[in-house]
Amino acid sequence: MFSSMASLPIDPILGLMAKFREDPNSDKVDLSVGVYKTANGHTPIFEAVKAAEKYRLETEDTKAYIGMMGTPGYNDAMLRLLIGADYPSDRIAAALTPGGCGALRVASEFLMRANPDATVWVSDPTWANHMPLIGGVGLKIKTYPYYDKASHGVNFSGMIETLKGLGPNDVVLLHASCHNPSGADLSPAQWDEIAAVAAERGFIPFIDSAYQGLGEGLDADAYGIRKIAASVEEMILASSCSKNFGLYRDRVGQVAVMTKADRKEVTVGQISSIARGMYSMPPAHGGAVVEHILTTPSLTASWQKELAGICSSIQTSRTLLKAGLEKAGVEGDFAYLIQNQGMFSFLDLTVEQINKLQADYSVYLVNSGRINLAGVTANNIDYLAASIKSVTG
Ligand SMILES: Cc1ncc(COP(=O)(O)O)c(C=O)c1O
């Protein structure tokens, strides 16, 4: 039965990670996978997470299952963080999920049950894993214009014109902040316009929030979520604690569906049945850690401070890269590196140049030219900029 299975190419990012690990060049630079790293290439555990885990180790008294939706305390704390303390609790069904990917998949299954004819519109480009997570349930996917290569910002006129043509059978996936892969974010005024068009046209906003706090701050990064939540009756929010709590491998996320007032119970039932059919119950540990941090003021403060530190270290990398490329004489205007938000930006490199960077200089980035800024440090910037200069001529 299994011998007819086709062999699939290895995931490009995982393949690069493996090559990077094996590369003996001591100058090697990894700009590929979307994980935060310090200048030593280490992904640290937040002190607030360590403290919450210690507390849990001492107080946890059972390993019995948690429910399909996770714990109410976690769901409430996350919704307060994302939407604000005044979130409409009577209209939101929320569940702890295995990571942001789990949230995106549960949301997609939910959409497929709600309307199998729905089309999900994603930004061009979007995070590569959106395609299998959303398309894998059988939903149609189309793209709306988003990234403007010339300005390295948002092609807002193209985007909004497309959204104005959509209706109730459409779902629009929006990145809350720190757009992956471009780093080009929507301004508050642009979010206001999208919210107004969503309310008028009746499409469903589906917001993916994987980087809250890594852009302009916890509240600023949630501007779009809050604006949309205040403007429409129905929306979906898929969030992740992988990056902003550094809980990558513990798999912590949340799916939240905002419905009409009398539909909450039905929605809880649907999400529970979707979870039951996929993984039954979410893992408890990471969600409990997040809940403890967000409900313990001293830990909340410590977490916020560390998160702000990560954010400013990425900003420093952005400044370093801009200055380094200019100093090395690489052609182009790199002001956009400072304007983009979050972990990612694009470098305008061809696939040949990217291959050469890897083969000749052990500089690793994905073929699209997306780079993880956390890989740029004071120690490697001169080498990195000189390598880029040499492949771009
Ligand atoms: C845009 C976006 N959405 C969602 C996720 C979900 O991540 P995870 O499943 O690791 O929480 C990521 C992670 O890279 C992402 O970049």
Tab-separated table of N, CA, C and O in Angstrom, residues 172 361 366:
chain	number	residue	atom	x	y	z
A	172	VAL	N	-10.952	37.129	4.409
A	172	VAL	CA	-9.687	37.813	4.104
A	172	VAL	C	-8.692	37.603	5.247
A	172	VAL	O	-8.932	38.030	6.382
A	361	TYR	N	29.860	31.775	0.557
A	361	TYR	CA	30.065	32.526	1.813
A	361	TYR	C	29.362	31.916	3.028
A	361	TYR	O	29.399	32.481	4.116
A	366	VAL	N	16.323	31.992	2.496
A	366	VAL	CA	15.420	31.279	1.589
A	366	VAL	C	15.400	31.969	0.220
A	366	VAL	O	15.761	33.143	0.088
